Tab-separated table of C-alpha atoms in Angstrom:
chain	number	residue	atom	x	y	z
A	1	UNK	CA	15.004	-14.067	-0.069
A	2	UNK	CA	13.565	-12.016	-2.956
A	3	UNK	CA	15.584	-8.954	-3.202
A	4	UNK	CA	14.174	-5.425	-1.472
A	5	UNK	CA	12.817	-2.637	-2.898
A	6	UNK	CA	13.658	0.604	-1.354
A	7	UNK	CA	9.936	2.376	-0.734
A	8	UNK	CA	11.920	5.990	-1.438
A	9	UNK	CA	11.693	5.252	-5.166
A	10	UNK	CA	8.104	4.869	-5.414
A	11	UNK	CA	8.673	8.959	-4.310
A	12	UNK	CA	6.915	10.081	-7.998
A	13	UNK	CA	9.567	12.448	-10.260
A	14	UNK	CA	8.587	15.327	-11.807
A	15	UNK	CA	7.848	14.361	-16.117
A	16	UNK	CA	11.304	14.970	-18.775
A	17	UNK	CA	9.639	18.461	-19.717
A	18	UNK	CA	9.962	19.571	-16.042
A	19	UNK	CA	6.018	19.091	-15.350
A	20	UNK	CA	4.294	17.256	-13.021
A	21	UNK	CA	2.164	15.341	-14.215
A	22	UNK	CA	-1.837	15.393	-13.590
A	23	UNK	CA	-3.487	14.641	-11.182
A	24	UNK	CA	-5.551	12.557	-13.453
A	25	UNK	CA	-3.059	10.634	-14.491
A	26	UNK	CA	-2.189	8.583	-10.750
A	27	UNK	CA	-3.829	6.915	-10.048
A	28	UNK	CA	-4.356	4.766	-5.706
A	29	UNK	CA	-6.405	2.076	-4.908
A	30	UNK	CA	-7.953	1.168	-1.480
A	31	UNK	CA	-8.991	-1.701	-0.138
A	32	UNK	CA	-10.444	-2.377	3.797
A	33	UNK	CA	-12.143	1.238	4.467
A	34	UNK	CA	-12.950	0.075	8.763
A	35	UNK	CA	-11.723	1.510	11.567
A	36	UNK	CA	-8.150	2.127	10.879
A	37	UNK	CA	-8.226	2.235	6.194
A	38	UNK	CA	-11.103	4.530	6.291
A	39	UNK	CA	-9.239	8.055	7.872
A	40	UNK	CA	-5.612	7.123	5.443
A	41	UNK	CA	-7.919	6.570	2.440
A	42	UNK	CA	-9.219	10.091	3.398
A	43	UNK	CA	-6.124	11.539	4.167
A	44	UNK	CA	-4.869	10.274	0.273
A	45	UNK	CA	-8.064	11.668	-1.392
A	46	UNK	CA	-7.729	14.907	-2.848
A	47	UNK	CA	-6.951	16.847	-5.558
A	48	UNK	CA	-3.485	14.988	-6.769
A	49	UNK	CA	-4.685	11.501	-6.319
A	50	UNK	CA	-7.510	9.369	-8.242
A	51	UNK	CA	-9.240	7.373	-5.292
A	52	UNK	CA	-10.015	3.705	-5.681
A	53	UNK	CA	-12.065	2.055	-3.742
A	54	UNK	CA	-13.100	-1.091	-2.103
A	55	UNK	CA	-14.918	-2.448	1.257
A	56	UNK	CA	-17.424	-5.392	1.049
A	57	UNK	CA	-19.487	-3.089	3.241
A	58	UNK	CA	-21.214	-0.614	0.744
A	59	UNK	CA	-21.447	1.757	3.425
A	60	UNK	CA	-18.103	1.586	4.572
A	61	UNK	CA	-17.581	3.328	0.897
A	62	UNK	CA	-20.536	6.032	1.158
A	63	UNK	CA	-19.007	8.310	2.559
A	64	UNK	CA	-15.309	8.292	0.259
A	65	UNK	CA	-17.459	8.157	-2.815
A	66	UNK	CA	-19.446	11.533	-1.654
A	67	UNK	CA	-16.250	13.211	-1.546
A	68	UNK	CA	-14.502	11.575	-4.804
A	69	UNK	CA	-12.993	8.356	-4.955
A	70	UNK	CA	-14.606	5.777	-7.268
A	71	UNK	CA	-16.458	3.162	-6.017
A	72	UNK	CA	-15.410	-0.315	-7.257
A	73	UNK	CA	-16.800	-4.090	-7.065
A	74	UNK	CA	-13.939	-5.993	-5.790
A	75	UNK	CA	-9.970	-5.754	-5.321
A	76	UNK	CA	-9.370	-6.862	-8.726
A	77	UNK	CA	-11.456	-3.953	-10.872
A	78	UNK	CA	-9.623	-1.573	-7.613
A	79	UNK	CA	-6.622	-2.569	-9.184
A	80	UNK	CA	-7.655	-2.802	-13.345
A	81	UNK	CA	-7.804	0.762	-12.410
A	82	UNK	CA	-4.579	1.432	-10.137
A	83	UNK	CA	-1.294	0.616	-10.265
A	84	UNK	CA	-0.217	1.332	-6.317
A	85	UNK	CA	-3.295	-0.365	-4.011
A	86	UNK	CA	-2.798	-0.196	-0.222
A	87	UNK	CA	-4.786	-2.517	1.929
A	88	UNK	CA	-5.400	-2.068	5.238
A	89	UNK	CA	-7.896	-5.815	6.327
A	90	UNK	CA	-8.937	-7.326	9.747
A	91	UNK	CA	-7.142	-10.911	8.954
A	92	UNK	CA	-4.744	-13.289	6.709
A	93	UNK	CA	-6.917	-14.678	5.758
A	94	UNK	CA	-8.568	-12.003	4.197
A	95	UNK	CA	-5.345	-10.258	3.145
A	96	UNK	CA	-4.256	-13.419	1.165
A	97	UNK	CA	-7.587	-14.089	-0.083
A	98	UNK	CA	-7.608	-10.309	-1.810
A	99	UNK	CA	-4.217	-10.367	-2.649
A	100	UNK	CA	-4.370	-14.352	-3.968
A	101	UNK	CA	-8.136	-14.596	-4.871
A	102	UNK	CA	-10.247	-15.175	-7.926
A	103	UNK	CA	-10.951	-11.132	-7.450
A	104	UNK	CA	-7.822	-10.704	-6.219
A	105	UNK	CA	-4.739	-7.975	-6.918
A	106	UNK	CA	-2.662	-10.855	-8.422
A	107	UNK	CA	-5.127	-10.671	-11.755
A	108	UNK	CA	-5.266	-7.528	-11.753
A	109	UNK	CA	-4.062	-5.327	-15.384
A	110	UNK	CA	-2.949	-2.003	-13.825
A	111	UNK	CA	-1.548	-2.607	-10.753
A	112	UNK	CA	2.734	-2.513	-9.790
A	113	UNK	CA	2.667	-2.193	-5.982
A	114	UNK	CA	0.685	-4.223	-3.594
A	115	UNK	CA	1.151	-2.047	-0.367
A	116	UNK	CA	-0.028	-4.405	2.626
A	117	UNK	CA	-0.663	-2.513	6.131
A	118	UNK	CA	-2.609	-5.439	8.002
A	119	UNK	CA	-0.666	-6.877	10.769
A	120	UNK	CA	-0.602	-10.303	9.439
A	121	UNK	CA	2.661	-12.285	10.176
A	122	UNK	CA	6.041	-12.572	8.343
A	123	UNK	CA	4.859	-16.132	6.687
A	124	UNK	CA	1.656	-14.980	5.332
A	125	UNK	CA	3.167	-11.528	3.535
A	126	UNK	CA	6.196	-12.992	2.585
A	127	UNK	CA	3.223	-16.140	0.852
A	128	UNK	CA	1.386	-13.274	-0.521
A	129	UNK	CA	5.086	-11.369	-1.743
A	130	UNK	CA	5.550	-14.806	-4.274
A	131	UNK	CA	2.462	-15.008	-5.495
A	132	UNK	CA	2.175	-11.070	-6.283
A	133	UNK	CA	5.491	-11.125	-7.630
A	134	UNK	CA	5.308	-14.238	-10.325
A	135	UNK	CA	3.287	-11.573	-11.830
A	136	UNK	CA	5.227	-8.760	-11.840
A	137	UNK	CA	3.248	-7.184	-8.493
A	138	UNK	CA	6.165	-5.249	-6.002
A	139	UNK	CA	4.572	-6.029	-2.611
A	140	UNK	CA	5.344	-3.601	0.567
A	141	UNK	CA	4.179	-5.244	4.020
A	142	UNK	CA	4.043	-2.045	6.509
A	143	UNK	CA	1.805	-3.133	8.987
A	144	UNK	CA	0.393	-0.274	11.282
A	145	UNK	CA	0.121	0.053	15.000
A	146	UNK	CA	-1.962	2.498	17.089
A	147	UNK	CA	-5.778	3.461	17.136
A	148	UNK	CA	-7.855	5.551	14.468
A	149	UNK	CA	-7.374	9.103	16.592
A	150	UNK	CA	-4.130	9.312	15.475
A	151	UNK	CA	-5.010	7.818	12.118
A	152	UNK	CA	-7.445	10.072	11.330
A	153	UNK	CA	-4.685	13.192	12.394
A	154	UNK	CA	-2.729	11.236	9.649
A	155	UNK	CA	-0.712	10.253	12.815
A	156	UNK	CA	1.444	7.107	13.906
A	157	UNK	CA	3.603	5.910	10.792
A	158	UNK	CA	3.611	1.651	9.247
A	159	UNK	CA	5.973	0.081	11.794
A	160	UNK	CA	9.830	-0.339	10.469
A	161	UNK	CA	10.932	-4.173	9.276
A	162	UNK	CA	14.212	-3.163	8.129
A	163	UNK	CA	16.999	-5.974	6.782
A	164	UNK	CA	20.251	-6.275	8.769
A	165	UNK	CA	21.925	-4.423	5.221
A	166	UNK	CA	19.307	-1.168	6.171
A	167	UNK	CA	19.870	-1.235	10.338
A	168	UNK	CA	23.905	-1.655	8.676
A	169	UNK	CA	23.555	1.750	5.641
A	170	UNK	CA	21.448	3.782	8.549
A	171	UNK	CA	24.584	3.626	11.443
A	172	UNK	CA	26.835	4.362	8.230
A	173	UNK	CA	24.941	7.926	7.501
A	174	UNK	CA	24.632	5.913	3.964
A	175	UNK	CA	20.345	5.246	4.248
A	176	UNK	CA	18.778	7.462	1.909
A	177	UNK	CA	16.455	8.614	4.613
A	178	UNK	CA	18.876	9.564	7.287
A	179	UNK	CA	16.073	8.701	9.840
A	180	UNK	CA	14.309	5.455	10.821
A	181	UNK	CA	12.254	3.872	7.214
A	182	UNK	CA	8.941	4.933	7.407
A	183	UNK	CA	8.051	1.881	5.400
A	184	UNK	CA	8.676	-1.910	5.693
A	185	UNK	CA	10.229	-4.570	3.952
A	186	UNK	CA	9.458	-4.357	-0.119
A	187	UNK	CA	10.197	-7.212	-2.415
A	188	UNK	CA	9.918	-7.164	-5.864
């Protein structure tokens, strides 16, 4: 088993000088702009984030690019531009192709963290995580559930997939969040 990444390590820290990183320096990628993905991508689009998007449907990208997102031609192109890439995809096959295919995330130059929000099963996410880990990319399994309505309102966080050590930390009061974890199992 690959070591776990604490999702709270992903929280942005102030620069040593005390100044925050400027919005132009934070690049976030989002793949899959369907019924669930589009509302989530819309919620992160803003002055602190330069959002890079890809979906096979050009029409799915139109509203986001009109709102300021950067349109890309492939998952790899998004991974060349963004340090964190999130994906909300329709199936295992699509998730595996997006992560490890010829134009996949694994070949990106900038990506450091890949957040897979698709509900694709443990075997698939472990295979993806191993492929990405070999290229120095950390994978986060954060499957979502629910309907597009709550996603549009920013409700319905990803379900947790904590291992036994995480559950033990929560019970002992040593969990950094002090509550149920909102991000899933992570691998380096």
